[in-house]
Short mmCIF file of C-alpha atoms in Angstrom, two decimals:
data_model
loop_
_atom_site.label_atom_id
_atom_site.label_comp_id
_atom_site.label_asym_id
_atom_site.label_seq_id
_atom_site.Cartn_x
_atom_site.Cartn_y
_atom_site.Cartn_z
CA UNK A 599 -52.82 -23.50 54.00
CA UNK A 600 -54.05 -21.48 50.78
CA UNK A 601 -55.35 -17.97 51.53
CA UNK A 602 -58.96 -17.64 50.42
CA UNK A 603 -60.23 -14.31 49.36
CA UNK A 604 -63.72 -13.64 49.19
CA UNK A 605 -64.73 -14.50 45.92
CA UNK A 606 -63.00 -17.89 46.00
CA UNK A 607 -64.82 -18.63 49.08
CA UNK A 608 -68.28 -17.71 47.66
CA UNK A 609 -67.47 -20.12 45.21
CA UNK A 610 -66.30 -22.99 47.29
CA UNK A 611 -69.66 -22.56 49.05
CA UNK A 612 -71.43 -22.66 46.14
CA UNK A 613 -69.64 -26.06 44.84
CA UNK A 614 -70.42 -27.58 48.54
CA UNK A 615 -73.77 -26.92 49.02
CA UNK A 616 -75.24 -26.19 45.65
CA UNK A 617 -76.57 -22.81 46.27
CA UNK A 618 -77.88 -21.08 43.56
CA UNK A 619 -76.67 -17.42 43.02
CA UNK A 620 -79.56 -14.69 42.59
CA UNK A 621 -79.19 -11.46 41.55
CA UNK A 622 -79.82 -10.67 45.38
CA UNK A 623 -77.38 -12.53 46.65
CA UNK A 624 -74.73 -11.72 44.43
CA UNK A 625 -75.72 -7.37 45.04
CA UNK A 626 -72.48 -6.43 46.52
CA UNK A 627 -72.55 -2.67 45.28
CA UNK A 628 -75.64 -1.57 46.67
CA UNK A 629 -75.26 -0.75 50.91
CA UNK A 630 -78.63 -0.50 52.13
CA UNK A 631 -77.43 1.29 55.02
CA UNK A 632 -77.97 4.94 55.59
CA UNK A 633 -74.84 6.63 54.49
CA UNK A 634 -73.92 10.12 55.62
CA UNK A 635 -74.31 12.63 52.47
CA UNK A 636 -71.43 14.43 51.40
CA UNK A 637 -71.27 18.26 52.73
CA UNK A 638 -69.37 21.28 51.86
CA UNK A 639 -66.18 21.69 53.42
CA UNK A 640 -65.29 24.77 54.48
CA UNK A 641 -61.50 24.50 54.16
CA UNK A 642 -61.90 23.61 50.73
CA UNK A 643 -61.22 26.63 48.62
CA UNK A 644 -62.43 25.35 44.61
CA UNK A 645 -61.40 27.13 41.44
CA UNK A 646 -64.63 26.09 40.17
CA UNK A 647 -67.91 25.47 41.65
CA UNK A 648 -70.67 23.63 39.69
CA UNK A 649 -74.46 23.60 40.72
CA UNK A 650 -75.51 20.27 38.76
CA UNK A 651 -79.27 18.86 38.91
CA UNK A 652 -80.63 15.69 37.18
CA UNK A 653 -84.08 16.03 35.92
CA UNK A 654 -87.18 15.57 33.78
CA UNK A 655 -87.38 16.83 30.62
CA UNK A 656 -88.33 17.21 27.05
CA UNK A 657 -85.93 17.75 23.99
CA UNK A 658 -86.91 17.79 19.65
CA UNK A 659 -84.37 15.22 18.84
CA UNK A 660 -86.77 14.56 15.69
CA UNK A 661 -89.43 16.29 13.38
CA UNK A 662 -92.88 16.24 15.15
CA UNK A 663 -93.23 15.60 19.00
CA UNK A 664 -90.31 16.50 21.54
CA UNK A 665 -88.55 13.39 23.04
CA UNK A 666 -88.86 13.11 27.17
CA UNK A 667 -85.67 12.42 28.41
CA UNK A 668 -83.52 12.97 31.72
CA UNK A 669 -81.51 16.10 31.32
CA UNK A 670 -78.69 17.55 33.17
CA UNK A 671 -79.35 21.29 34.27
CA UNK A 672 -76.08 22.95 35.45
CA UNK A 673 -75.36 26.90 36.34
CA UNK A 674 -71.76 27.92 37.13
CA UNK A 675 -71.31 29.25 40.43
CA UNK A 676 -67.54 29.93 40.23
CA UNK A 677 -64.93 30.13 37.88
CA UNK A 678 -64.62 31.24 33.90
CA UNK A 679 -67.72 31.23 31.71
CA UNK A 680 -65.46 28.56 29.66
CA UNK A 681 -65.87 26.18 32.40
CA UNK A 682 -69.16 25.58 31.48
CA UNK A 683 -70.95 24.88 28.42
CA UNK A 684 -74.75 24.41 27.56
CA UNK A 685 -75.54 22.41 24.69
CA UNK A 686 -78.98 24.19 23.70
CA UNK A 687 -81.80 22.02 22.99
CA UNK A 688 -79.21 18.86 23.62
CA UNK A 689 -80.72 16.06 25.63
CA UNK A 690 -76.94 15.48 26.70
CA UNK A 691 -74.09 17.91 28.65
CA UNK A 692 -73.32 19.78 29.82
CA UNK A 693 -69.23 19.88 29.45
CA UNK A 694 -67.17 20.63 31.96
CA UNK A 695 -63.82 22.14 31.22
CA UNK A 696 -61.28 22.42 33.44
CA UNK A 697 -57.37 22.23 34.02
CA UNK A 698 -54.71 20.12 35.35
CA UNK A 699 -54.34 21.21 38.87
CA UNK A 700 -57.54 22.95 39.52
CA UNK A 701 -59.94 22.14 42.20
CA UNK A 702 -63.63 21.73 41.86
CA UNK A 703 -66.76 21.64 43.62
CA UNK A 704 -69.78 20.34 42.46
CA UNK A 705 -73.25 20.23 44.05
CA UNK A 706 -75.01 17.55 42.70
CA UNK A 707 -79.09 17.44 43.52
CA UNK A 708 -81.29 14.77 42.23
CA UNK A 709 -84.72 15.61 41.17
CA UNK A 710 -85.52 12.43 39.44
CA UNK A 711 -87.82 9.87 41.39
CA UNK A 712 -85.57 7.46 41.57
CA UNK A 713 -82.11 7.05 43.47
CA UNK A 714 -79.55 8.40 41.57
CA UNK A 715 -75.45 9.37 42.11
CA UNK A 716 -72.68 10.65 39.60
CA UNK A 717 -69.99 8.72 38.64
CA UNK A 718 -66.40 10.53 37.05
CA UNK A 719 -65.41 7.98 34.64
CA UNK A 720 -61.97 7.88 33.85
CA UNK A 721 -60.94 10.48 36.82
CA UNK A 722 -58.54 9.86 39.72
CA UNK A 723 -60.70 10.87 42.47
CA UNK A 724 -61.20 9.71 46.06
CA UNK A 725 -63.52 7.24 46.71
CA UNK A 726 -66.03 8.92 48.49
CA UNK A 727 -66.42 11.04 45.56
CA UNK A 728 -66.24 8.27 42.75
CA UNK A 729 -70.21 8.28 42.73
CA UNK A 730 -69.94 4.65 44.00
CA UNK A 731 -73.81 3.40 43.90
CA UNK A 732 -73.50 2.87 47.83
CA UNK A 733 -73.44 6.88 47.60
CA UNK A 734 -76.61 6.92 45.70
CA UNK A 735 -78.80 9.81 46.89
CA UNK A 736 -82.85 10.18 46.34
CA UNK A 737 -84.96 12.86 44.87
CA UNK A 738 -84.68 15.90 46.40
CA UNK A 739 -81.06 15.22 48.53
CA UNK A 740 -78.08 16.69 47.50
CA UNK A 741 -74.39 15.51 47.11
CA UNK A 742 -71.36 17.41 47.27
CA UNK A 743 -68.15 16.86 45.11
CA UNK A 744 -65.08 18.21 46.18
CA UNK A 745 -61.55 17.26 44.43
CA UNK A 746 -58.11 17.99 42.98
CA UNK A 747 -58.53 17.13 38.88
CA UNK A 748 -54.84 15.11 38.58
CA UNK A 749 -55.38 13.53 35.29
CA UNK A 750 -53.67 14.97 31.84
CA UNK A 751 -55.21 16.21 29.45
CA UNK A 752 -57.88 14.06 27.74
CA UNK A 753 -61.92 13.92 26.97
CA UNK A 754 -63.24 12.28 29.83
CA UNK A 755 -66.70 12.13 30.85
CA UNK A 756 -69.89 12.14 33.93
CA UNK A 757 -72.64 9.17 33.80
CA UNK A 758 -75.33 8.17 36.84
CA UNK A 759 -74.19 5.17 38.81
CA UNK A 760 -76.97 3.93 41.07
CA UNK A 761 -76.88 0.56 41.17
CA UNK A 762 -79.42 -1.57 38.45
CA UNK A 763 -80.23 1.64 37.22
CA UNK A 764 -77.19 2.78 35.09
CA UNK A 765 -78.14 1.89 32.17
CA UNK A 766 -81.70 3.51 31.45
CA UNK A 767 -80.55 6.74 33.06
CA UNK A 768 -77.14 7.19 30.79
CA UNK A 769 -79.94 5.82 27.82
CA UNK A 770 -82.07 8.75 28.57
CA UNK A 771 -79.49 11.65 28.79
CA UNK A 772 -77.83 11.72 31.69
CA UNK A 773 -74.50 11.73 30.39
CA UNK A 774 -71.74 15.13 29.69
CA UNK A 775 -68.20 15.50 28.83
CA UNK A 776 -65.92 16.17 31.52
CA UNK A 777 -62.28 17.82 29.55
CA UNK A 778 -59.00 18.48 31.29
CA UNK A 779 -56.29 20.61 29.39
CA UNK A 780 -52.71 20.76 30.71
CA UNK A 781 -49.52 21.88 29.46
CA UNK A 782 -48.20 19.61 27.95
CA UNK A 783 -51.31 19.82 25.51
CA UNK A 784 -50.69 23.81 25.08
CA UNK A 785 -47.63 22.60 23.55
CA UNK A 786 -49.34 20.77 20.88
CA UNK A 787 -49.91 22.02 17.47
CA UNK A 788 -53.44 20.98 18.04
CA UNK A 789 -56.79 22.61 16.83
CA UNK A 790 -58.02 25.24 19.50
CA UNK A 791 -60.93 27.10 19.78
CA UNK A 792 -63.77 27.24 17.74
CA UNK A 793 -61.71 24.03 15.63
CA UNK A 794 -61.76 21.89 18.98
CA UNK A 795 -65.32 20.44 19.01
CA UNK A 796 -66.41 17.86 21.06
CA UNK A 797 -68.91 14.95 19.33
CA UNK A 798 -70.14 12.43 21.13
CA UNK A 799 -71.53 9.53 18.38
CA UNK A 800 -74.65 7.51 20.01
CA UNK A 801 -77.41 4.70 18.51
CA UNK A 802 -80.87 4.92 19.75
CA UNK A 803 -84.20 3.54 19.07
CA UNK A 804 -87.28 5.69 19.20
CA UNK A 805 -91.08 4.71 18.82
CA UNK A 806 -93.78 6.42 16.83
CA UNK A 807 -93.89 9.21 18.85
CA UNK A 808 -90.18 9.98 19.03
CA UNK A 809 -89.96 8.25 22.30
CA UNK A 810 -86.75 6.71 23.48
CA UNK A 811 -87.21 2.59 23.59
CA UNK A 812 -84.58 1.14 25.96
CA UNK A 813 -84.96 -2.54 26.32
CA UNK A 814 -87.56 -4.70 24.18
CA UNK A 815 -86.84 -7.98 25.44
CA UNK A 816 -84.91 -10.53 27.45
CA UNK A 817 -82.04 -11.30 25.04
CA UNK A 818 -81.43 -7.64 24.60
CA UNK A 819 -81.11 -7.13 28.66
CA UNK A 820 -78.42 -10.20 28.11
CA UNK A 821 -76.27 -9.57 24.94
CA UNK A 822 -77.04 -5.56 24.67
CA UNK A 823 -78.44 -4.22 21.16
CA UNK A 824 -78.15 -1.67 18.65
CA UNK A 825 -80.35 1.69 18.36
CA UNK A 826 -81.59 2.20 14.79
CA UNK A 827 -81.42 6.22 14.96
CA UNK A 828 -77.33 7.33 15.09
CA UNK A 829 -77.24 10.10 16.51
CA UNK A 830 -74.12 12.74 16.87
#
């Protein structure tokens, strides 16, 4: 007899008995049981410690009236002033920088009023840290990151994940560069310093009043569109 995984058996039920699929019943990311929020461990001794809020706010992006956005506010709590950088009057960051081998703690609060959970893209991390959107948290809980960075060095970056909200959040400005340097990028003859800058390239539509427009209509939501403003 043929093993049947999951999906193949959602499918052969489908084909049987003609069931159509709604976004509802296909939701497989979102748990809507409670799920224990990530603490501090004590035995966990970071390099670098992070306070990191998501939040309302305002930014001049154009001339005339300041664009509301969701920002990222982050302090450092521990570590070297390098492993933090503020992009003034940025409705993106901030960037994390960090190195092969060290061991971070962030504590992530969401003051947005909506659910809302960070996501490490492009980091080997465990999975209770991976900002699944089962982990989302809502306004006013906390969650805590702790983890080993293994990766080499690259650019990588940190994004929202709650579930059927990714996409307006990251729109907005939730979104920051997350860099690892290692050793075997010291050995490069590479630009370092004030030569190594980070630009993040971006399109984006705004209205008369310099207000982010996200999605106008239904083929947009389907096929995904282009902003008219590019903005670096």
């Amino acid at each position: 007899m043929e093993k049947m995984n999951r999906r193949k058996f959602i499918v052969n039920s489908v084909l049987t008995t003609g069931v159509i699929l709604t976004p509802g019943l296909l939701q497989s990311c979102k748990n809507d049981t409670n799920v224990v929020v990530s603490k501090r461990n004590p035995n966990f001794k970071p390099d670098i410690e992070i306070n990191l809020t998501s939040k309302f706010g305002s930014v001049p992006i154009l001339p005339g009236k300041p664009t509301d956005v969701f920002n990222f506010d982050a302090s450092l709590v521990k570590g070297n002033p390098s492993n933090l950088q503020i992009i003034p009057d940025s409705y993106l960051g901030p960037i994390i920088r960090i190195r092969n081998g060290q061991k971070i703690r962030i504590n992530y609060k969401n003051m947005l009023d909506q659910e809302s959970i960070v996501h490490w893209h492009g980091l080997h991390v465990p999975e209770e840290v991976d900002g699944h959107p089962r982990f989302a948290i809502d306004e006013g809980e906390e969650y805590v990151y702790e983890f080993e960075v293994n990766n080499r060095a690259g650019t990588y970056w940190f994004h929202p994940h709650p579930h059927g909200k990714t996409g307006p959040q990251v729109y907005f400005g939730l979104a920051g560069l997350f860099i690892v340097a290692d050793k075997e990028e010291d050995s490069l003859d590479l630009p370092k310093g004030e030569y190594d800058i980070p630009l993040v390239i971006q399109d984006r539509t705004f209205d008369s009043n310099n207000q982010l427009v996200y999605i106008q209509n239904p083929m947009e939501r389907m096929n995904g569109f282009l902003g008219k403003q590019v903005l670096i």
